[in-house]
CSV table of C-alpha atoms in Angstrom, one decimal:
chain,number,residue,atom,x,y,z
H,1,MET,CA,83.1,215.7,89.9
H,2,SER,CA,84.1,212.5,91.7
H,3,ALA,CA,80.5,211.2,92.0
H,4,GLY,CA,80.5,210.0,88.4
H,5,PRO,CA,83.4,207.4,88.6
H,6,SER,CA,82.3,206.3,92.0
H,7,ALA,CA,78.7,205.7,90.9
H,8,GLY,CA,80.0,203.9,87.7
H,9,THR,CA,82.3,201.7,89.8
H,10,GLY,CA,79.4,200.8,92.1
H,11,SER,CA,77.1,200.0,89.2
H,12,THR,CA,79.8,197.8,87.6
H,13,ALA,CA,80.4,195.9,90.9
H,14,ALA,CA,76.6,195.4,91.4
H,15,ALA,CA,76.2,194.1,87.8
H,16,LEU,CA,79.2,191.8,88.2
H,17,ARG,CA,77.8,190.3,91.5
H,18,HIS,CA,74.5,189.8,89.6
H,19,VAL,CA,76.2,187.9,86.8
H,20,LEU,CA,78.4,185.8,89.1
H,21,GLY,CA,75.3,184.9,91.1
H,22,HIS,CA,73.7,183.5,88.0
H,23,PHE,CA,76.7,181.3,87.3
H,24,VAL,CA,75.4,179.0,90.1
H,25,THR,CA,72.7,177.6,87.8
H,26,PRO,CA,75.0,176.5,84.9
H,27,LEU,CA,77.4,175.1,87.4
H,28,LEU,CA,74.8,173.0,89.0
H,29,MET,CA,73.6,171.9,85.6
H,30,CYS,CA,77.1,170.8,84.7
H,31,ILE,CA,77.5,168.9,87.9
H,32,GLY,CA,74.1,167.3,87.7
H,33,MET,CA,74.4,166.3,84.0
H,34,GLY,CA,77.8,164.8,84.6
H,35,LEU,CA,76.7,162.8,87.5
H,36,ALA,CA,73.5,161.6,85.8
H,37,TYR,CA,74.8,160.8,82.3
H,38,LEU,CA,78.2,159.4,83.3
H,39,GLY,CA,76.7,157.6,86.2
H,40,ALA,CA,74.1,155.9,84.1
H,41,PHE,CA,76.0,155.3,80.8
H,42,HIS,CA,79.7,155.2,81.3
H,43,ALA,CA,80.1,151.5,82.1
H,44,PRO,CA,77.0,149.4,81.2
H,45,GLU,CA,77.2,145.9,82.5
H,46,PRO,CA,74.6,143.2,82.4
H,47,HIS,CA,73.0,141.9,85.6
H,48,ASP,CA,70.2,139.4,85.7
H,49,LEU,CA,69.8,139.7,82.0
H,50,ARG,CA,67.1,137.1,81.2
H,51,VAL,CA,68.0,134.6,78.4
H,52,ASP,CA,66.6,131.2,77.4
H,53,VAL,CA,68.2,128.0,76.3
H,54,VAL,CA,65.9,126.0,74.1
H,55,GLY,CA,65.7,122.3,75.0
H,56,SER,CA,64.6,119.9,77.8
H,57,GLY,CA,67.3,117.3,77.8
H,58,PRO,CA,70.4,117.0,80.0
H,59,SER,CA,72.6,118.9,77.6
H,60,ALA,CA,70.3,122.0,77.6
H,61,GLN,CA,70.2,121.9,81.4
H,62,VAL,CA,74.0,121.7,81.7
H,63,LEU,CA,74.5,124.5,79.2
H,64,ALA,CA,72.1,126.7,81.1
H,65,GLN,CA,73.7,126.0,84.4
H,66,THR,CA,77.2,126.6,83.0
H,67,LEU,CA,76.2,130.0,81.5
H,68,GLN,CA,74.5,130.9,84.8
H,69,ASP,CA,77.6,130.1,86.8
H,70,LYS,CA,80.1,131.6,84.4
H,71,GLY,CA,78.1,134.8,84.2
H,72,ASP,CA,78.4,135.4,88.0
H,73,GLY,CA,75.1,137.3,88.2
H,74,ALA,CA,75.3,138.9,84.7
H,75,LEU,CA,72.8,136.5,83.2
H,76,SER,CA,69.6,134.8,84.4
H,77,VAL,CA,69.5,131.7,82.3
H,78,ARG,CA,66.5,129.3,82.1
H,79,THR,CA,65.4,126.5,79.8
H,80,VAL,CA,62.3,126.5,77.6
H,81,PRO,CA,60.9,123.4,75.9
H,82,ASP,CA,60.7,124.6,72.3
H,83,ARG,CA,61.2,127.4,69.8
H,84,ALA,CA,57.6,128.6,70.1
H,85,ALA,CA,57.9,129.1,73.8
H,86,ALA,CA,61.1,131.0,73.3
H,87,VAL,CA,59.5,133.3,70.7
H,88,GLU,CA,56.6,133.9,73.1
H,89,HIS,CA,58.9,135.0,75.8
H,90,LEU,CA,60.6,137.4,73.5
H,91,ARG,CA,57.3,138.9,72.3
H,92,ALA,CA,56.2,139.3,75.9
H,93,ARG,CA,59.5,140.9,76.8
H,94,ALA,CA,60.1,138.2,79.4
H,95,SER,CA,63.6,137.5,77.9
H,96,PHE,CA,66.1,139.2,75.7
H,97,GLY,CA,67.5,136.2,73.8
H,98,ALA,CA,66.9,132.5,73.2
H,99,TYR,CA,69.7,130.1,72.2
H,100,LEU,CA,68.9,126.9,70.2
H,101,PRO,CA,72.0,124.6,70.5
H,102,GLY,CA,72.9,122.0,67.9
H,103,GLU,CA,74.9,121.5,64.7
H,104,HIS,CA,73.6,124.8,63.4
H,105,PRO,CA,73.0,126.9,66.5
H,106,GLU,CA,70.6,129.8,66.3
H,107,LEU,CA,70.0,132.9,68.5
H,108,LEU,CA,66.6,134.5,68.7
H,109,VAL,CA,66.5,138.2,69.7
H,110,ALA,CA,63.9,141.1,69.7
H,111,SER,CA,65.9,144.2,68.8
H,112,ALA,CA,62.7,146.4,69.2
H,113,SER,CA,62.8,145.7,72.9
H,114,SER,CA,66.4,147.0,73.2
H,115,ASP,CA,69.1,147.0,70.6
H,116,THR,CA,71.8,147.3,73.2
H,117,SER,CA,70.5,144.3,75.2
H,118,ALA,CA,70.2,142.3,72.0
H,119,THR,CA,73.9,143.1,71.1
H,120,VAL,CA,75.1,142.0,74.6
H,121,VAL,CA,73.2,138.7,74.2
H,122,GLU,CA,74.5,138.2,70.7
H,123,LYS,CA,78.1,138.7,72.0
H,124,VAL,CA,77.6,136.1,74.7
H,125,PHE,CA,76.2,133.4,72.5
H,126,THR,CA,78.6,134.0,69.6
H,127,GLU,CA,81.3,133.0,72.0
H,128,VAL,CA,79.3,129.9,73.1
H,129,ALA,CA,78.8,128.8,69.5
H,130,ALA,CA,82.5,129.5,68.6
H,131,ASP,CA,83.6,127.2,71.5
H,132,ARG,CA,81.6,124.4,69.8
H,133,GLY,CA,83.1,125.2,66.4
H,134,ALA,CA,79.9,126.4,64.7
H,135,PRO,CA,78.8,129.8,63.3
H,136,LEU,CA,75.9,131.4,65.0
H,137,LYS,CA,72.7,132.4,63.1
H,138,VAL,CA,70.9,135.4,64.6
H,139,THR,CA,67.2,135.8,63.9
H,140,ASP,CA,65.5,139.0,64.9
H,141,THR,CA,61.9,138.1,65.8
H,142,VAL,CA,60.7,141.6,66.5
H,143,PRO,CA,62.7,144.1,64.4
H,144,THR,CA,62.3,147.9,64.5
H,145,ALA,CA,60.8,150.0,61.8
H,146,ASP,CA,63.0,150.8,58.7
H,147,GLY,CA,63.2,154.4,59.8
H,148,ASP,CA,64.7,153.4,63.2
H,149,PRO,CA,67.5,150.8,62.5
H,150,THR,CA,69.2,151.3,65.8
H,151,GLY,CA,66.0,151.1,67.9
H,152,GLN,CA,66.9,154.4,69.7
H,153,GLY,CA,64.7,156.7,67.7
H,154,ILE,CA,62.0,156.6,70.4
H,155,PHE,CA,64.5,157.7,72.9
H,156,PHE,CA,65.4,160.8,70.9
H,157,LEU,CA,61.7,161.5,70.3
H,158,LEU,CA,61.5,161.5,74.1
H,159,VAL,CA,64.3,164.1,74.2
H,160,ALA,CA,62.5,166.3,71.7
H,161,VAL,CA,59.1,166.2,73.5
H,162,SER,CA,60.7,166.7,76.9
H,163,ILE,CA,62.7,169.8,75.9
H,164,GLY,CA,59.6,171.3,74.2
H,165,SER,CA,57.6,170.7,77.3
H,166,TYR,CA,59.9,172.0,80.0
H,167,ALA,CA,61.1,175.0,77.9
H,168,SER,CA,57.4,176.0,77.5
H,169,VAL,CA,57.2,176.1,81.3
H,170,ALA,CA,59.8,178.8,81.4
H,171,VAL,CA,57.8,180.9,78.9
H,172,ILE,CA,54.5,180.4,80.8
H,173,GLY,CA,56.0,181.0,84.2
H,174,GLY,CA,58.2,183.9,83.2
H,175,ALA,CA,56.4,185.9,80.5
H,176,GLY,CA,53.0,184.7,81.6
H,177,ALA,CA,53.3,185.0,85.3
H,178,VAL,CA,51.0,188.0,85.4
H,179,LEU,CA,48.1,185.8,84.2
H,180,ALA,CA,45.7,184.0,86.5
H,181,LEU,CA,46.7,180.4,87.4
H,182,TRP,CA,43.9,178.8,85.5
H,183,ILE,CA,45.0,180.6,82.3
H,184,ARG,CA,48.5,179.4,82.8
H,185,ALA,CA,47.2,175.9,83.3
H,186,ALA,CA,45.2,176.2,80.1
H,187,LEU,CA,48.2,177.4,78.3
H,188,ALA,CA,50.1,174.4,79.6
H,189,VAL,CA,47.5,172.0,78.2
H,190,ALA,CA,47.5,173.8,74.9
H,191,ALA,CA,51.3,173.7,74.7
H,192,SER,CA,51.3,170.0,75.4
H,193,LEU,CA,48.9,169.5,72.4
H,194,VAL,CA,51.3,171.4,70.1
H,195,VAL,CA,54.4,169.5,71.4
H,196,SER,CA,52.8,166.1,71.2
H,197,VAL,CA,51.5,166.7,67.7
H,198,THR,CA,55.0,167.8,66.7
H,199,GLY,CA,56.4,164.7,68.2
H,200,MET,CA,53.9,162.5,66.3
H,201,MET,CA,54.9,164.2,63.0
H,202,PHE,CA,58.5,163.5,63.7
H,203,ALA,CA,57.8,159.9,64.5
H,204,GLY,CA,55.7,159.2,61.5
H,205,PRO,CA,55.7,161.4,58.3
H,206,VAL,CA,59.0,163.1,58.9
H,207,PHE,CA,61.4,160.4,60.0
H,208,GLY,CA,59.4,157.2,59.9
H,209,LEU,CA,60.5,156.1,63.4
H,210,VAL,CA,57.4,153.9,63.6
H,211,ASP,CA,55.3,152.5,60.7
H,212,HIS,CA,52.0,152.2,62.5
H,213,GLY,CA,50.2,153.1,65.8
H,214,LEU,CA,50.7,156.8,65.5
H,215,GLY,CA,47.4,157.6,67.2
H,216,GLY,CA,48.5,155.7,70.4
H,217,LEU,CA,51.9,157.3,70.2
H,218,TRP,CA,50.4,160.7,70.1
H,219,ALA,CA,48.1,160.0,73.1
H,220,MET,CA,51.1,158.9,75.2
H,221,ALA,CA,53.2,161.9,74.0
H,222,TRP,CA,50.4,164.3,75.0
H,223,LEU,CA,49.9,162.6,78.4
H,224,TYR,CA,53.7,162.7,79.0
H,225,SER,CA,54.0,166.4,77.9
H,226,ALA,CA,51.0,167.6,79.8
H,227,GLY,CA,52.3,166.0,83.0
H,228,ILE,CA,55.6,167.8,82.7
H,229,LEU,CA,54.0,171.2,81.8
H,230,LEU,CA,51.4,171.0,84.7
H,231,ILE,CA,54.1,170.0,87.2
H,232,GLY,CA,56.3,172.9,85.9
H,233,VAL,CA,53.5,175.4,86.2
H,234,GLY,CA,52.7,174.2,89.7
H,235,LEU,CA,56.3,174.3,90.8
H,236,HIS,CA,56.9,177.7,89.4
H,237,THR,CA,54.8,179.3,92.1
H,238,PHE,CA,57.2,178.0,94.7
H,239,LEU,CA,60.6,177.8,92.9
H,240,LYS,CA,60.4,180.9,90.6
H,241,ARG,CA,63.6,181.2,88.6
H,242,TRP,CA,64.9,177.9,89.9
H,243,THR,CA,62.0,176.0,88.2
H,244,THR,CA,64.0,175.3,85.0
H,245,LEU,CA,66.8,173.7,87.1
H,246,GLY,CA,64.3,171.7,89.0
H,247,LEU,CA,62.6,170.4,85.8
H,248,MET,CA,66.0,169.5,84.3
H,249,VAL,CA,66.7,167.4,87.4
H,250,LEU,CA,63.4,165.6,87.1
H,251,PHE,CA,62.9,165.4,83.4
H,252,VAL,CA,66.4,165.3,82.0
H,253,MET,CA,69.0,164.1,84.5
H,254,LEU,CA,66.9,161.4,86.1
H,255,ASN,CA,64.5,160.9,83.3
H,256,PHE,CA,66.5,160.3,80.2
H,257,THR,CA,69.0,158.2,82.1
H,258,SER,CA,66.4,155.8,83.5
H,259,SER,CA,64.1,155.7,80.4
H,260,GLY,CA,65.6,152.5,78.9
H,261,GLY,CA,66.0,154.2,75.6
H,262,ILE,CA,69.7,153.6,75.4
H,263,PHE,CA,70.3,150.9,78.0
H,264,ARG,CA,67.6,149.0,79.7
H,265,PRO,CA,67.8,148.6,83.5
H,266,GLU,CA,69.4,145.2,83.1
H,267,LEU,CA,72.5,147.0,81.9
H,268,GLN,CA,72.5,149.8,84.5
H,269,SER,CA,73.3,150.4,88.2
H,270,GLY,CA,70.6,149.7,90.8
H,271,PHE,CA,69.7,153.4,91.2
H,272,PHE,CA,68.8,154.1,87.6
H,273,ALA,CA,67.3,150.6,87.2
H,274,SER,CA,65.0,151.2,90.1
H,275,LEU,CA,63.8,154.6,88.6
H,276,HIS,CA,62.9,152.8,85.4
H,277,SER,CA,59.9,151.1,87.1
H,278,PHE,CA,58.0,154.4,87.8
H,279,TRP,CA,59.6,157.4,86.1
H,280,ASN,CA,57.6,159.0,83.3
H,281,GLY,CA,60.2,158.8,80.6
H,282,ALA,CA,60.4,155.0,81.0
H,283,GLY,CA,56.6,154.9,80.9
H,284,PHE,CA,56.7,156.7,77.5
H,285,VAL,CA,59.5,154.8,75.9
H,286,GLU,CA,58.3,151.4,77.1
H,287,GLY,CA,54.7,152.3,76.4
H,288,VAL,CA,55.5,153.2,72.8
H,289,ARG,CA,57.6,150.1,72.3
H,290,GLY,CA,54.8,147.9,73.7
H,291,HIS,CA,52.1,149.6,71.6
H,292,VAL,CA,54.0,149.6,68.3
H,293,TYR,CA,56.0,146.4,68.4
H,294,PHE,CA,54.7,144.0,71.1
H,295,ASP,CA,50.9,143.9,70.6
H,296,GLY,CA,50.2,146.1,73.6
H,297,HIS,CA,52.1,143.9,76.1
H,298,GLY,CA,52.7,145.9,79.3
H,299,LEU,CA,51.0,149.0,77.8
H,300,GLY,CA,48.5,149.4,80.6
H,301,GLY,CA,51.1,149.6,83.3
H,302,ASN,CA,53.1,152.2,81.3
H,303,VAL,CA,50.0,154.3,80.6
H,304,LEU,CA,49.2,154.2,84.3
H,305,VAL,CA,52.7,155.6,85.1
H,306,LEU,CA,52.1,158.5,82.7
H,307,ALA,CA,48.6,159.1,84.1
H,308,LEU,CA,50.0,159.2,87.7
H,309,TRP,CA,52.5,161.9,86.7
H,310,PHE,CA,49.7,163.8,85.0
H,311,VAL,CA,47.7,163.6,88.2
H,312,ALA,CA,50.7,164.8,90.2
H,313,GLY,CA,50.8,167.9,87.9
H,314,LEU,CA,47.1,168.6,88.7
H,315,VAL,CA,47.8,168.3,92.4
H,316,LEU,CA,50.7,170.7,92.2
H,317,VAL,CA,48.6,173.2,90.2
H,318,GLY,CA,46.0,173.0,93.0
H,319,LEU,CA,48.6,173.6,95.7
H,320,ALA,CA,50.0,176.5,93.7
H,321,GLY,CA,46.5,178.0,93.5
H,322,ALA,CA,46.0,177.8,97.2
H,323,ALA,CA,49.5,179.4,97.8
H,324,GLU,CA,48.8,182.2,95.4
H,325,SER,CA,45.4,182.9,96.9
H,326,LYS,CA,47.0,183.1,100.4
H,327,ARG,CA,49.6,185.5,99.1
H,328,ARG,CA,47.0,187.8,97.6
H,329,LYS,CA,45.0,187.8,100.8
H,330,THR,CA,48.1,188.7,102.8
H,331,ALA,CA,49.0,191.4,100.4
H,332,ALA,CA,45.5,192.9,100.5
H,333,GLU,CA,45.6,193.0,104.3
H,334,ALA,CA,49.0,194.7,104.3
H,335,ALA,CA,47.7,197.2,101.8
H,336,ALA,CA,44.7,198.0,103.9
H,337,VAL,CA,46.8,198.5,107.0
H,338,SER,CA,49.2,200.8,105.0
H,339,SER,CA,46.2,202.8,103.7
H,340,GLY,CA,44.8,203.3,107.2
H,341,ASP,CA,48.1,204.5,108.5
H,342,VAL,CA,48.5,207.1,105.8
H,343,LEU,CA,45.0,208.4,106.2
H,344,GLY,CA,45.3,208.5,109.9
H,345,GLY,CA,48.4,210.6,109.7
H,346,ALA,CA,46.8,213.0,107.2
H,347,GLY,CA,44.0,213.7,109.7
H,348,THR,CA,46.4,215.2,112.3
H,349,ALA,CA,47.8,217.8,109.9
H,350,GLY,CA,47.0,221.5,110.4
H,351,SER,CA,43.6,222.7,109.1
H,352,ALA,CA,45.1,225.1,106.6
H,353,ALA,CA,47.0,222.3,104.8
H,354,ALA,CA,44.6,219.4,105.6
H,355,GLY,CA,42.9,219.4,102.2
H,356,SER,CA,46.1,219.3,100.2
H,357,VAL,CA,47.8,216.7,102.4
H,358,VAL,CA,44.9,214.4,102.3
H,359,ALA,CA,44.5,214.7,98.6
H,360,ARG,CA,48.2,214.1,98.1
H,361,GLU,CA,48.5,211.2,100.6
H,362,ALA,CA,45.3,209.6,99.4
H,363,HIS,CA,47.0,209.0,96.1
H,364,GLY,CA,49.7,207.0,97.8
H,365,PRO,CA,47.5,204.2,99.2
H,366,LYS,CA,46.2,203.6,95.7
H,367,HIS,CA,49.7,202.8,94.5
H,368,ALA,CA,50.4,200.8,97.6
H,369,VAL,CA,47.3,198.6,97.0
H,370,ARG,CA,48.3,198.1,93.4
H,371,ASN,CA,51.9,197.3,94.2
H,372,ALA,CA,51.0,195.0,97.1
H,373,ALA,CA,48.5,193.1,95.0
H,374,ARG,CA,51.0,192.8,92.2
H,375,ALA,CA,53.5,191.4,94.7
H,376,GLY,CA,50.9,189.0,96.0
H,377,THR,CA,50.5,187.3,92.6
H,378,GLY,CA,54.2,186.5,92.6
H,379,VAL,CA,54.9,188.5,89.3
H,380,ASP,CA,58.5,188.6,88.3
H,381,ASP,CA,59.8,191.8,86.6
H,382,GLU,CA,60.7,191.7,82.9
H,383,ALA,CA,64.4,191.2,83.5
H,384,GLU,CA,63.8,188.1,85.7
H,385,ALA,CA,61.3,186.7,83.2
H,386,GLU,CA,63.9,187.1,80.4
H,387,GLU,CA,66.6,185.5,82.4
H,388,GLU,CA,64.4,182.6,83.3
H,389,MET,CA,63.5,181.9,79.7
H,390,GLU,CA,67.2,182.1,78.7
H,391,GLU,CA,68.0,179.4,81.3
H,392,ALA,CA,65.6,177.0,79.7
H,393,VAL,CA,68.5,175.3,77.8
H,394,GLY,CA,68.4,171.8,76.4
H,395,VAL,CA,70.7,168.8,77.0
């Protein structure tokens, strides 16, 4: 009579331990997201923000030097001879603003490069013009598309493509873990095609984030998505249910914050600014900007970044294949040893029961072989697969 409550209590305690153990993942996500987002975005300040002063006379030189000294490292101020040179620097993304002094001062910006950087530059030179008692005219030499007035639509496109990619890894790794690795890799490539086409539709027909260059945008979205998916499929062999957390660190916490979609590296701390030069999110955001707005300037370097992450995914899939092959071999050897032990023991039984024992025990090795082979492929049970997919949450 007492076995029932005791068994129920034990079952409840075990279930509670199971639930509490899984709280580790959301806690780590909370800590990681807080450190990443607040560390990257909570107090943006310019450092070495490149701006030009147009003019070659003494007054232009004095103004440039005064701004450089007053900025105390916030600005990197240089002089250019004329307006055409200033516009060329903006279109090459070599500067973020160009000030033309005079009775009617004018500031040239390129908001498509970074709306937040353009806003910072405008604030600086509005004060300069006000000190000279003249209103400032602001000219945007490279504006964004009508469907993206803030210039941040590409960043949110990055968010959508990223979530579609790493959430697909949880599905492939959890529900599809029983499949051969090459099938999982093929599913990853197929998923990246779907995700990238969806992103292209969002950018063009649905929201009009860009008004041309959709083909190039799709190609970069596919390369970006495929890199994430292949890296995820490869990592899943080693990390199992921790894969989602690992991908969130790589492709959310460190990725979104260093992409330049909200603040370019000139407005961020050294850590996130350094990641901008080689992280795949920055490669996508800056690559799309260069392709759509800046006549392909810097496009090759950004595509190279995306390609290298894609290659890293291929390498990880290869390493995962080697690891899974080794596991299968080890499991097969263990199953063979187990089968031999069982059959050897059956041979020592009494002659009267020998036939029935051997028949009964011979059935055991078959199950042992199947179970060992299943374990060798790293297959998660259904509950673990469901938990893993549920943990594939967004930002």
